[in-house]
Coordinates of N, CA and C in Angstrom, one line a residue:
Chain U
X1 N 0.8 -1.2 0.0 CA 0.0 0.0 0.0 C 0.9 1.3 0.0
X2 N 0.5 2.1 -1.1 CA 1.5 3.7 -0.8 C 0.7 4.4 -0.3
X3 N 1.9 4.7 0.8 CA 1.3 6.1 1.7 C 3.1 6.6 1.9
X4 N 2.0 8.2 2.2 CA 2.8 9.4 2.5 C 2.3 9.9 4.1
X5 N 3.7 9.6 4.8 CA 3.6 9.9 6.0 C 4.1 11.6 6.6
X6 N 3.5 12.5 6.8 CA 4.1 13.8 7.2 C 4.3 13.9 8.4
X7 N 5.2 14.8 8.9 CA 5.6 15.1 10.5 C 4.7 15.8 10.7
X8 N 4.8 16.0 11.7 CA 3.6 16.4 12.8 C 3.2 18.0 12.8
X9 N 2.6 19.0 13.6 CA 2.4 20.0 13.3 C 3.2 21.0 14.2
X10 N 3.3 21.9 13.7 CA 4.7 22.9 14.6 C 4.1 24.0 14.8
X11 N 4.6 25.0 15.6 CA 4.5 25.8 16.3 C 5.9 26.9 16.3
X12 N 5.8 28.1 15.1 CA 7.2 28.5 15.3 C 7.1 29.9 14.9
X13 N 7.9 30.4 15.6 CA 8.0 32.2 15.2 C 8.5 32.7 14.4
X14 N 8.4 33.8 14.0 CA 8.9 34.1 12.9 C 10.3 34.6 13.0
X15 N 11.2 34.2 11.6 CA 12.4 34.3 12.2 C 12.9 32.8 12.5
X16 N 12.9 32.0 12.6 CA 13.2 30.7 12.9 C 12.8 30.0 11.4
X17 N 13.6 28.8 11.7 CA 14.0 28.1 10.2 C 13.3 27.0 10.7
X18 N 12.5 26.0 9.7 CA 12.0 24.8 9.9 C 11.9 24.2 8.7
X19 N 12.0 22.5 9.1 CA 12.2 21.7 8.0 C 11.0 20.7 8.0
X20 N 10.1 20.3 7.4 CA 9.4 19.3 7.7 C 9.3 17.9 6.6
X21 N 9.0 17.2 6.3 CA 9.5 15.5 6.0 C 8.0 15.3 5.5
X22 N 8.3 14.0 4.9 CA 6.9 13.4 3.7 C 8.0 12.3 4.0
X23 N 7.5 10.9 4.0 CA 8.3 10.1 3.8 C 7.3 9.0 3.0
X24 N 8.0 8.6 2.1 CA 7.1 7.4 1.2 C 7.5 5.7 1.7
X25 N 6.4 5.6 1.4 CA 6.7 3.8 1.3 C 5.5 2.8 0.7
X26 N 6.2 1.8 0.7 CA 5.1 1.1 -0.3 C 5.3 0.9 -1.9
X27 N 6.0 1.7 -2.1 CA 6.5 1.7 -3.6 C 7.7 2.4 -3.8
X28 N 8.6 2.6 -5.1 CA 9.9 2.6 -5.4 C 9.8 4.7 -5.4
X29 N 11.0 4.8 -4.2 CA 10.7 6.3 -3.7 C 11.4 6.9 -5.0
X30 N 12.2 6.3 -5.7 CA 13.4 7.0 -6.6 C 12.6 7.6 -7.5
X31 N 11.8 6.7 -8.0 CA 10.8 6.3 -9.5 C 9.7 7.6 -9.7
X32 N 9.2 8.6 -8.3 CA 8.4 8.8 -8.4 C 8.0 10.3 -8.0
X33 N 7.7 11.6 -9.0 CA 8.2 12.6 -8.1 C 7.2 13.1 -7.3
X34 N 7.7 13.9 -6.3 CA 6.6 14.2 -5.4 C 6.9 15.5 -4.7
X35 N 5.7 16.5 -4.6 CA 5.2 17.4 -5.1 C 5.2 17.9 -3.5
X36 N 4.8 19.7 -3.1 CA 4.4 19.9 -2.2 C 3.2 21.3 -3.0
X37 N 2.7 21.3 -1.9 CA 1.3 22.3 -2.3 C 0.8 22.4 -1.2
X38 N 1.0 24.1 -1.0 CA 0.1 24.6 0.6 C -1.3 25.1 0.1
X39 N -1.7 25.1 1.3 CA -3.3 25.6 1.4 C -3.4 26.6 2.7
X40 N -3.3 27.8 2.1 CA -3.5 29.1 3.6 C -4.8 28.4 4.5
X41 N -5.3 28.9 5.6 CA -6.3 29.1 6.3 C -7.5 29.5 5.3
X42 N -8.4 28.6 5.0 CA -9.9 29.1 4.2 C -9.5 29.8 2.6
X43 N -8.4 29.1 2.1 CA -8.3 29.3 1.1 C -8.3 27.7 -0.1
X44 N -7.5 28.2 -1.5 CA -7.3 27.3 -2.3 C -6.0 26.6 -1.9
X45 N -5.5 25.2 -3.2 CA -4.1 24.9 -3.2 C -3.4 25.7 -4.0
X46 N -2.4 25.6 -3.9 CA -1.3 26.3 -4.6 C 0.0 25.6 -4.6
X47 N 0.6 25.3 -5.9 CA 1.5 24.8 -6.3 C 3.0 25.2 -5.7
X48 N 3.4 24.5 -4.8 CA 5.2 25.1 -4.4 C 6.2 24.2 -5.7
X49 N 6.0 23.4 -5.4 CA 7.5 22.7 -6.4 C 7.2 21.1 -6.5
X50 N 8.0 20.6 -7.4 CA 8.7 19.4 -7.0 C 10.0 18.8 -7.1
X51 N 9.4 17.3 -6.6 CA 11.2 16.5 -6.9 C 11.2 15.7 -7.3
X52 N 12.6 15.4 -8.1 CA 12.4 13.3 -8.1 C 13.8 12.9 -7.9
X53 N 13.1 12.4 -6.6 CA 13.9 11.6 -5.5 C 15.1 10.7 -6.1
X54 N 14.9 10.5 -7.4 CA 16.2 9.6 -8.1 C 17.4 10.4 -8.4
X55 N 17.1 11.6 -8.9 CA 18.2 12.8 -9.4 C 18.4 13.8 -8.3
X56 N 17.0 14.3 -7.8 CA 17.1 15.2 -7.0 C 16.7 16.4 -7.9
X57 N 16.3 16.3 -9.1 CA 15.6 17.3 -10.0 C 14.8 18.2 -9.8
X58 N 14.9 19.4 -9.2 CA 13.7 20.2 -8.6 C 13.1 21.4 -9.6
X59 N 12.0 21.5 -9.5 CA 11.1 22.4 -10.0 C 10.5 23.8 -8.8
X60 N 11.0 24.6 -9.0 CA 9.6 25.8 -8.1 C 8.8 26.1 -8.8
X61 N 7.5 26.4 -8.1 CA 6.8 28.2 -9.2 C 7.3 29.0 -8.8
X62 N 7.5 29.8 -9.7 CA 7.9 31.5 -9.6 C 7.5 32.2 -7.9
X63 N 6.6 31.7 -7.8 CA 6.0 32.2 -5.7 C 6.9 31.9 -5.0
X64 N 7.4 30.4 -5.1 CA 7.9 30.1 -3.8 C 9.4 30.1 -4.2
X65 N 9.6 30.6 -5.3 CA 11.2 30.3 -5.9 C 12.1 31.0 -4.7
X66 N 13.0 30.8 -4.2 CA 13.6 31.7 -2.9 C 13.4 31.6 -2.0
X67 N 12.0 31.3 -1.7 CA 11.5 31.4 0.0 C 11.8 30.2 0.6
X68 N 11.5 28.9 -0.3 CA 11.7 27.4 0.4 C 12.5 26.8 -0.6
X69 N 13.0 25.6 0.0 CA 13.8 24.6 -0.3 C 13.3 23.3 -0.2
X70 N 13.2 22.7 -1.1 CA 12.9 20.8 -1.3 C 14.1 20.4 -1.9
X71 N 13.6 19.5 -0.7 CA 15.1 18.3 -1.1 C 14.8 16.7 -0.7
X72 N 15.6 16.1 -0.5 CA 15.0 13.9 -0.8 C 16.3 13.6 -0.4
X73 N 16.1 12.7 0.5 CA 17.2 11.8 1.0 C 16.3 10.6 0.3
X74 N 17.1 9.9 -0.8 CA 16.5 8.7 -0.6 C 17.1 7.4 -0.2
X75 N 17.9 7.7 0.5 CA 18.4 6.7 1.4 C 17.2 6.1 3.2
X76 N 16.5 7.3 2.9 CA 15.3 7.2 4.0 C 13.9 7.4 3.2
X77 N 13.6 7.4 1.8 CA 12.9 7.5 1.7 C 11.9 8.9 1.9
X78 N 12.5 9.8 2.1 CA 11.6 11.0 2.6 C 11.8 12.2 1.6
X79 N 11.4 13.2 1.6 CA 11.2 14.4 1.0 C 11.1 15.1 2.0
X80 N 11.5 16.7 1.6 CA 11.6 17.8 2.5 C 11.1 19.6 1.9
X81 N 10.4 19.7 2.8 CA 10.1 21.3 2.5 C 10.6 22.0 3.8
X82 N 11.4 23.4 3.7 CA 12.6 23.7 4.7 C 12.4 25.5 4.2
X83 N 12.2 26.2 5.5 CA 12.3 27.5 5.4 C 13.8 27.9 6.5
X84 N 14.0 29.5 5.8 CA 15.1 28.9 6.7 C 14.7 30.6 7.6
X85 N 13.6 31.2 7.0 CA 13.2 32.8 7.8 C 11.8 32.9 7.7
X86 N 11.1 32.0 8.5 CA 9.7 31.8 8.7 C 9.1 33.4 8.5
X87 N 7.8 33.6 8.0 CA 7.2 34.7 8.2 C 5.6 34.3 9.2
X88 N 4.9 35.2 9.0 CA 3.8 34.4 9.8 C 2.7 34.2 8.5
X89 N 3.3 34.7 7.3 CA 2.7 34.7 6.6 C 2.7 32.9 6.1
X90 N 3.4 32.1 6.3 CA 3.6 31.1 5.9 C 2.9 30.1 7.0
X91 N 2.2 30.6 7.8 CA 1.3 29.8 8.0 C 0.2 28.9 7.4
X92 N 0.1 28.0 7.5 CA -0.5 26.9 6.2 C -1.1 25.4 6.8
X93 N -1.8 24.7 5.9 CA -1.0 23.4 5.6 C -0.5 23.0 4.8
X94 N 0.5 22.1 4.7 CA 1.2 21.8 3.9 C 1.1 20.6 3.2
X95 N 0.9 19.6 2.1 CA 1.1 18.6 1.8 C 2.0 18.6 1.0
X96 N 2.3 17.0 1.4 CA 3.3 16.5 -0.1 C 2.4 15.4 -0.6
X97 N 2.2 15.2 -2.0 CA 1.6 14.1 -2.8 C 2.7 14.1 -4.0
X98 N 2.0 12.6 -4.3 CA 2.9 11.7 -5.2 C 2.4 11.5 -6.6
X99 N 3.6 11.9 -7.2 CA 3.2 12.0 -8.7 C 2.5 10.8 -9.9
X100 N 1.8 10.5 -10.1 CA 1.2 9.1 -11.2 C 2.2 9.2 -11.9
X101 N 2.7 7.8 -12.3 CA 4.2 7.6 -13.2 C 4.1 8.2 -14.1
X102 N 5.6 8.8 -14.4 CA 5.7 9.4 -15.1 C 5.6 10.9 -15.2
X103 N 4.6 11.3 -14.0 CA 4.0 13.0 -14.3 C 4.4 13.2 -13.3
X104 N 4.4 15.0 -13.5 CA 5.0 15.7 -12.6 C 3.3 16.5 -12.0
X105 N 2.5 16.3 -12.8 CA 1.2 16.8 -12.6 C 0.2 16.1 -11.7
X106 N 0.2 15.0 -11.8 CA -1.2 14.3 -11.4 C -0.3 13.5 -10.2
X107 N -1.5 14.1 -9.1 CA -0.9 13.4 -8.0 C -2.1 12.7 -7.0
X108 N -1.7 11.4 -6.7 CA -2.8 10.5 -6.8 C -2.8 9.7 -5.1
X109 N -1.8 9.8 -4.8 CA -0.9 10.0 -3.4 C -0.9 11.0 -2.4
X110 N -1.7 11.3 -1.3 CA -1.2 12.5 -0.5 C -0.9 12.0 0.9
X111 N -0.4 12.8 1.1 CA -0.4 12.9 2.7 C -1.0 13.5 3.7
X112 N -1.0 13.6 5.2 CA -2.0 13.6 5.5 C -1.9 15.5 5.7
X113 N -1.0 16.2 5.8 CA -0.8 17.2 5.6 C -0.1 17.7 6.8
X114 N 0.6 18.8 7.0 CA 1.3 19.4 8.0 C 1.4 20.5 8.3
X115 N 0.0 21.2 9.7 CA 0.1 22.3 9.7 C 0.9 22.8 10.6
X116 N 1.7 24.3 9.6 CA 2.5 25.4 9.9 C 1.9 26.3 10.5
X117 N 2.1 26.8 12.1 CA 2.0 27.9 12.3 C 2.6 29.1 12.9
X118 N 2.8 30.1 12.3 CA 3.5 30.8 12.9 C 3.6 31.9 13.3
X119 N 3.9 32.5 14.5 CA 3.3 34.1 15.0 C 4.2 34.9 15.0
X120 N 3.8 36.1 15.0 CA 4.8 37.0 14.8 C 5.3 37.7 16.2
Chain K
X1 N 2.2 35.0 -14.4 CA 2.2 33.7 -14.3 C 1.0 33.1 -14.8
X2 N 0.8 31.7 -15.1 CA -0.1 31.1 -15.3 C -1.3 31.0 -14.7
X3 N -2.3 31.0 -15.3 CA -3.2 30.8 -14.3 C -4.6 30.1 -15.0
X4 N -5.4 29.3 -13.7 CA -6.7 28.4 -14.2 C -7.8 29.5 -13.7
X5 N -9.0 29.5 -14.1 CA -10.1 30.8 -14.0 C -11.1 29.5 -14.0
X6 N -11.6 29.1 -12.4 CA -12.7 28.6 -12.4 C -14.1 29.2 -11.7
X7 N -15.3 28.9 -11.8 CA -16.4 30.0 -10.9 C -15.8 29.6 -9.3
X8 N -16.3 30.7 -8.3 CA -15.8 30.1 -7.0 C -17.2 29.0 -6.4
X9 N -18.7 29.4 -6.8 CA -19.5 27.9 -6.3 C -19.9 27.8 -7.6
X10 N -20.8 26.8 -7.2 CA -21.9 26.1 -7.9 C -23.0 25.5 -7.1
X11 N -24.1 25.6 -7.2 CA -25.0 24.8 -6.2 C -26.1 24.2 -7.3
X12 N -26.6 23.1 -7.1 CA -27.5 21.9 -7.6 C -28.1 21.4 -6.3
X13 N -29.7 21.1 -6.5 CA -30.3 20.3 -6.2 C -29.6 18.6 -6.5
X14 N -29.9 18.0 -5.4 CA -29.5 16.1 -5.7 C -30.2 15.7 -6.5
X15 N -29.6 15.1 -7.2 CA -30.1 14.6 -8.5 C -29.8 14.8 -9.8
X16 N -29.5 16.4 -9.4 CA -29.5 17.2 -10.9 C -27.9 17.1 -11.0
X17 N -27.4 17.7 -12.6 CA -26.4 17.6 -13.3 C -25.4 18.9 -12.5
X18 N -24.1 18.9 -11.8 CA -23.1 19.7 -11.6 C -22.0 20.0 -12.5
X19 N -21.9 21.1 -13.3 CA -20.7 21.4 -14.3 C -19.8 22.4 -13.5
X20 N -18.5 21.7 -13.7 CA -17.7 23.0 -12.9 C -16.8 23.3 -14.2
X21 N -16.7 24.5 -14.3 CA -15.5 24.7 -15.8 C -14.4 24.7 -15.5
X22 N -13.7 25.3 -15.9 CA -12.0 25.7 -15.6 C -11.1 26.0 -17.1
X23 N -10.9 27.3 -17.0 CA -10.5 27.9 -18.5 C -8.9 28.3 -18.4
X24 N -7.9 28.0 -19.2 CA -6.6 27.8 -19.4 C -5.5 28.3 -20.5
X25 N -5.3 28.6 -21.0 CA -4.3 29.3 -22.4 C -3.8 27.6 -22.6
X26 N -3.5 27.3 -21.7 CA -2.5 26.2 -22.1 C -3.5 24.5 -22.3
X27 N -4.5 24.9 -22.5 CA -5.7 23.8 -23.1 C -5.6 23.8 -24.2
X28 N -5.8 23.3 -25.2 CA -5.7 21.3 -25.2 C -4.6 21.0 -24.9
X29 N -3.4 21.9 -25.3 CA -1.8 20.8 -25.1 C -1.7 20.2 -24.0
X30 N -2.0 21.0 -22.9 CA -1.4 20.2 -21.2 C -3.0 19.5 -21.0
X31 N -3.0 18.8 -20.1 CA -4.0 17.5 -19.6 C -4.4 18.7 -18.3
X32 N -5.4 18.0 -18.3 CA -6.5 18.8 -17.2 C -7.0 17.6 -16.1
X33 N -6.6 18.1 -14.8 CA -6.9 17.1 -13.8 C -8.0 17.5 -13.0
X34 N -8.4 17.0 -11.9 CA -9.5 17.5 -11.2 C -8.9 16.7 -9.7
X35 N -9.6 17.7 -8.8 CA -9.6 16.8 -7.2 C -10.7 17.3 -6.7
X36 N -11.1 16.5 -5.8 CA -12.1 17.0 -4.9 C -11.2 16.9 -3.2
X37 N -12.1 18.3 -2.6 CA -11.5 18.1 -1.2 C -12.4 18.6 0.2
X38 N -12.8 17.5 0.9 CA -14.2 17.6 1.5 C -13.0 18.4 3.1
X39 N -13.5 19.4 4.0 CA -13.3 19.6 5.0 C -12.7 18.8 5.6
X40 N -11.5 19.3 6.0 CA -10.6 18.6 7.2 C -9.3 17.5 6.3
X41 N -9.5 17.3 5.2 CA -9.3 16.1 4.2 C -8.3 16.6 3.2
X42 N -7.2 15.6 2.8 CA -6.7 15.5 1.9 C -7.4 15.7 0.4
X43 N -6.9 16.4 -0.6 CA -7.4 16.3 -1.8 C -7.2 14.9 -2.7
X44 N -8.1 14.6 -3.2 CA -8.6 12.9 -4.1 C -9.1 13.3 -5.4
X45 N -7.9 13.0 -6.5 CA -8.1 12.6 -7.4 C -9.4 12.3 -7.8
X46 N -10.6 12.9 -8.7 CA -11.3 12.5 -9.0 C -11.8 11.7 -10.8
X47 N -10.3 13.0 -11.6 CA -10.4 12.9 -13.0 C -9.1 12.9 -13.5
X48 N -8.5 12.3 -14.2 CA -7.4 12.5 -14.7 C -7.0 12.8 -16.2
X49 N -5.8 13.3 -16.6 CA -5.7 13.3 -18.7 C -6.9 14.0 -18.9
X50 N -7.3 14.8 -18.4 CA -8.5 15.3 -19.1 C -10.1 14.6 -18.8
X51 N -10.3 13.2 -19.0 CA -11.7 12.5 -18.6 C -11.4 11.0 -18.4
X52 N -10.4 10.6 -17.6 CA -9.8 9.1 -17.2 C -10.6 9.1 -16.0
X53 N -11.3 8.6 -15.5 CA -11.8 8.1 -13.8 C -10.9 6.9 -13.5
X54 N -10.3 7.5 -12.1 CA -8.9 6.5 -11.5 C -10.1 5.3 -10.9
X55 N -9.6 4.2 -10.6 CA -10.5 3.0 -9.6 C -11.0 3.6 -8.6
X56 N -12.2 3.3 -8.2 CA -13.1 3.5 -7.0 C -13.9 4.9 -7.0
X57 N -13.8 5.6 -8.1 CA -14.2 7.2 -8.5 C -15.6 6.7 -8.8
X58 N -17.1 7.0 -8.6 CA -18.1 6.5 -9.1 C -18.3 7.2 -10.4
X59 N -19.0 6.5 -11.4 CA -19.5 6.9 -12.6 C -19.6 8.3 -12.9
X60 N -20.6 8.9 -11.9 CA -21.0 10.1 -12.0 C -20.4 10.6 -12.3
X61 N -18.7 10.7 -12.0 CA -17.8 11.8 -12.4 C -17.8 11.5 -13.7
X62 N -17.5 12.6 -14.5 CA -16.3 12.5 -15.9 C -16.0 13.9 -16.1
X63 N -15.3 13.9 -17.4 CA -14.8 15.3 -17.5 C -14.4 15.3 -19.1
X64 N -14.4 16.7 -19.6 CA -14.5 16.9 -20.9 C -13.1 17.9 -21.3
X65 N -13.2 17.9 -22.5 CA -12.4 19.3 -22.8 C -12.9 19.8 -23.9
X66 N -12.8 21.7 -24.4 CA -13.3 22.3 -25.5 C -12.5 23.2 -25.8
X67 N -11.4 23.1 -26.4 CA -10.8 24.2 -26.8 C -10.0 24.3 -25.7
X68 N -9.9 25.6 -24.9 CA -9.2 26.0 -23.9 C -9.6 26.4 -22.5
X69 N -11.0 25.2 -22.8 CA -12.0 25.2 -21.3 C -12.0 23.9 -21.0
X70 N -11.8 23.3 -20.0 CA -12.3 21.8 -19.6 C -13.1 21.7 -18.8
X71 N -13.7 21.0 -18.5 CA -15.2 20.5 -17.5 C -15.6 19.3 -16.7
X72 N -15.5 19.7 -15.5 CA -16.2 18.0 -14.8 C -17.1 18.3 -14.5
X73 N -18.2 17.1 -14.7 CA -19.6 16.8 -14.6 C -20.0 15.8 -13.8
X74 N -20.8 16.0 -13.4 CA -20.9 15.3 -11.9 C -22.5 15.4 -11.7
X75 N -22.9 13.5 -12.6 CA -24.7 13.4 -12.6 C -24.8 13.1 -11.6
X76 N -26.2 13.1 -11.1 CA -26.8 12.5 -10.3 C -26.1 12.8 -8.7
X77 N -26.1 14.5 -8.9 CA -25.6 14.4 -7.5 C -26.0 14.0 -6.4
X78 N -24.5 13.6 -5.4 CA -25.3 13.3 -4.4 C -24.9 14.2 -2.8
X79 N -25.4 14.3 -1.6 CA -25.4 15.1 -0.5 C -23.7 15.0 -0.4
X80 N -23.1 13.8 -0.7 CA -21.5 13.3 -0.3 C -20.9 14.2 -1.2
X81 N -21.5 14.7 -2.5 CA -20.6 15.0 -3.4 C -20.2 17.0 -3.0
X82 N -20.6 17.1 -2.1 CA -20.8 19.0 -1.8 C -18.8 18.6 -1.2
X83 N -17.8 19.5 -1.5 CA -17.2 19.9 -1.3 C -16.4 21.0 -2.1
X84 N -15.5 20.9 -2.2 CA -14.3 22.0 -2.9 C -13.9 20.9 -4.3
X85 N -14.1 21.5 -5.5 CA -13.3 21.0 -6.6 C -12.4 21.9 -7.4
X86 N -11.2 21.3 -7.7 CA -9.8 22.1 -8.3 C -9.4 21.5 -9.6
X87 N -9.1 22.2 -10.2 CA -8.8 21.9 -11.6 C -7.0 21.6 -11.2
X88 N -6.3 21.6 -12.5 CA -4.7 21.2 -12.0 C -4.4 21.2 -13.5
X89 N -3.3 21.9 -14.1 CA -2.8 21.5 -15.3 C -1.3 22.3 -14.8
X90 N -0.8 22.3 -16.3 CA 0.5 23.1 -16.2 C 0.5 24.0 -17.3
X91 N 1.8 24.8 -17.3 CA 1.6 25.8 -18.3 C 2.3 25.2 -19.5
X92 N 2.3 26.2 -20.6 CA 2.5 25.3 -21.9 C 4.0 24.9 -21.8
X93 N 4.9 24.9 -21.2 CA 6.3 24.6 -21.3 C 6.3 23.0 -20.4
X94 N 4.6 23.2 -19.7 CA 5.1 21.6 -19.1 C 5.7 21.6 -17.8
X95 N 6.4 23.0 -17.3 CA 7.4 23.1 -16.5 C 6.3 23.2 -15.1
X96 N 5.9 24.5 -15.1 CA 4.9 24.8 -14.2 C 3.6 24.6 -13.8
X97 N 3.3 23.4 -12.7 CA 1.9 22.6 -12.3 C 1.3 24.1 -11.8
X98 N -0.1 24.3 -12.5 CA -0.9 25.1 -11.4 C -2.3 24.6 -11.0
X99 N -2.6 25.4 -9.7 CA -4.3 24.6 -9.6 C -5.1 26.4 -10.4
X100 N -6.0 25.3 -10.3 CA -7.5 26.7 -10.3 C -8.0 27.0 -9.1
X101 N -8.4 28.1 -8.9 CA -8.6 29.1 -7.3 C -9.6 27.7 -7.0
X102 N -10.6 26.9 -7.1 CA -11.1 26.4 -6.7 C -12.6 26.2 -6.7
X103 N -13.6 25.7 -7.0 CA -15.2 25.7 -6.6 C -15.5 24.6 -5.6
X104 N -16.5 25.9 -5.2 CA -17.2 25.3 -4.1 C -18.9 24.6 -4.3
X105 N -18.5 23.1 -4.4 CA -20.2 22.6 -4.5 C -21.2 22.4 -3.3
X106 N -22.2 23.0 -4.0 CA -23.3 23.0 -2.7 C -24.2 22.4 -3.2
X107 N -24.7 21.3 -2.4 CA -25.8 20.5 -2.8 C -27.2 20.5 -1.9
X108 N -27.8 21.4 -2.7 CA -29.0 22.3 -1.9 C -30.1 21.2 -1.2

């Protein structure tokens, strides 16, 4: 069975750096890229980036190009979204979902998500 | 940047036919996806490639394309089916995944 397991939810102020984890299993982590996409409080999704965990090939949108960093250990199987100057604007949840072979679009896989909050 | 232009609701009576649109520049080339996402919940895949239903998706879903508008339609609604639907494609280079702001189904 694939599942995407996310860390837990945090609590952090602005100004502080945080990293948080997606970890896959169930299927080949290298093979398959996987994606992150926040959702503010009472809003839509929105596309941050992806990766594939075989190369380490990363993609931003233009939004988040600068502010975060994704990255994959796949020696653990995990993926990473990583600020390193939290705002409180980046308050969220977060998911990571998994890409259907081959695409970088269609993601068929999520996790359970991970909310960021942060105060100023 | 790119972007998808969908209505923000829609409401239907149960039973009746739900069309949500979602308009694109980069339609027909890039594939048009759909999710649904009920409160509290992960987003689920409902439509894929344009009008593919993944396993366990009931009939009712499908989805179309016209030009540089695509469409999921959603018969015979039902009370389960009221939440948030997103469109999902990329821009013409393929490089950049975006969603659509989102609709909201209400099933009166």
């Amino acid at each position: 069975e694939v599942q995407l397991v996310q860390s837990g939810a945090e609590v952090k102020k602005a100004g502080e750096s945080l990293k948080i984890s997606c970890k896959g299993s169930g299927y080949r982590f290298t093979t398959y890229w996987i994606g992150w996409v926040r959702q503010m409080p009472g809003k839509g999704l929105e596309w941050m980036g992806i990766i594939y965990p075989g190369d380490s090939d990363t993609k931003y949108s233009p939004s988040f190009q600068g502010q975060v960093t994704i990255s994959a250990d796949k020696s653990v199987s995990t993926a990473y979204l990583q600020w390193s100057n939290l705002k409180a604007s980046d308050t969220a949840m977060y998911y990571c979902a998994r890409g259907m072979s081959g695409s970088t679009s269609c993601y068929t896989y999520w996790g359970q998500g991970t909310l960021v909050t942060v105060s100023s | 940047s790119y972007e998808l232009t969908q209505p923000p609701s829609v409401s239907v009576s149960p039973g009746q036919t739900a069309r949500i649109t979602c308009s694109g520049d980069a339609f027909p080339k890039q594939y048009s996806y759909w999710y649904q996402q009920r409160p509290g919940q992960a987003p689920v895949v409902v439509i894929y490639k344009d009008s593919e239903r993944p396993s366990g998706i009931p009939e009712r879903f499908s989805g179309s394309s016209s030009g540089t508008t695509v469409t999921l339609t959603i018969s015979g609604v039902q009370a389960e089916d009221e939440a948030d639907y997103y469109c999902q494609s990329a821009d013409n280079s393929g490089t950049y995944v975006v969603f659509g702001g989102g609709t909201k189904l209400t099933v009166l």
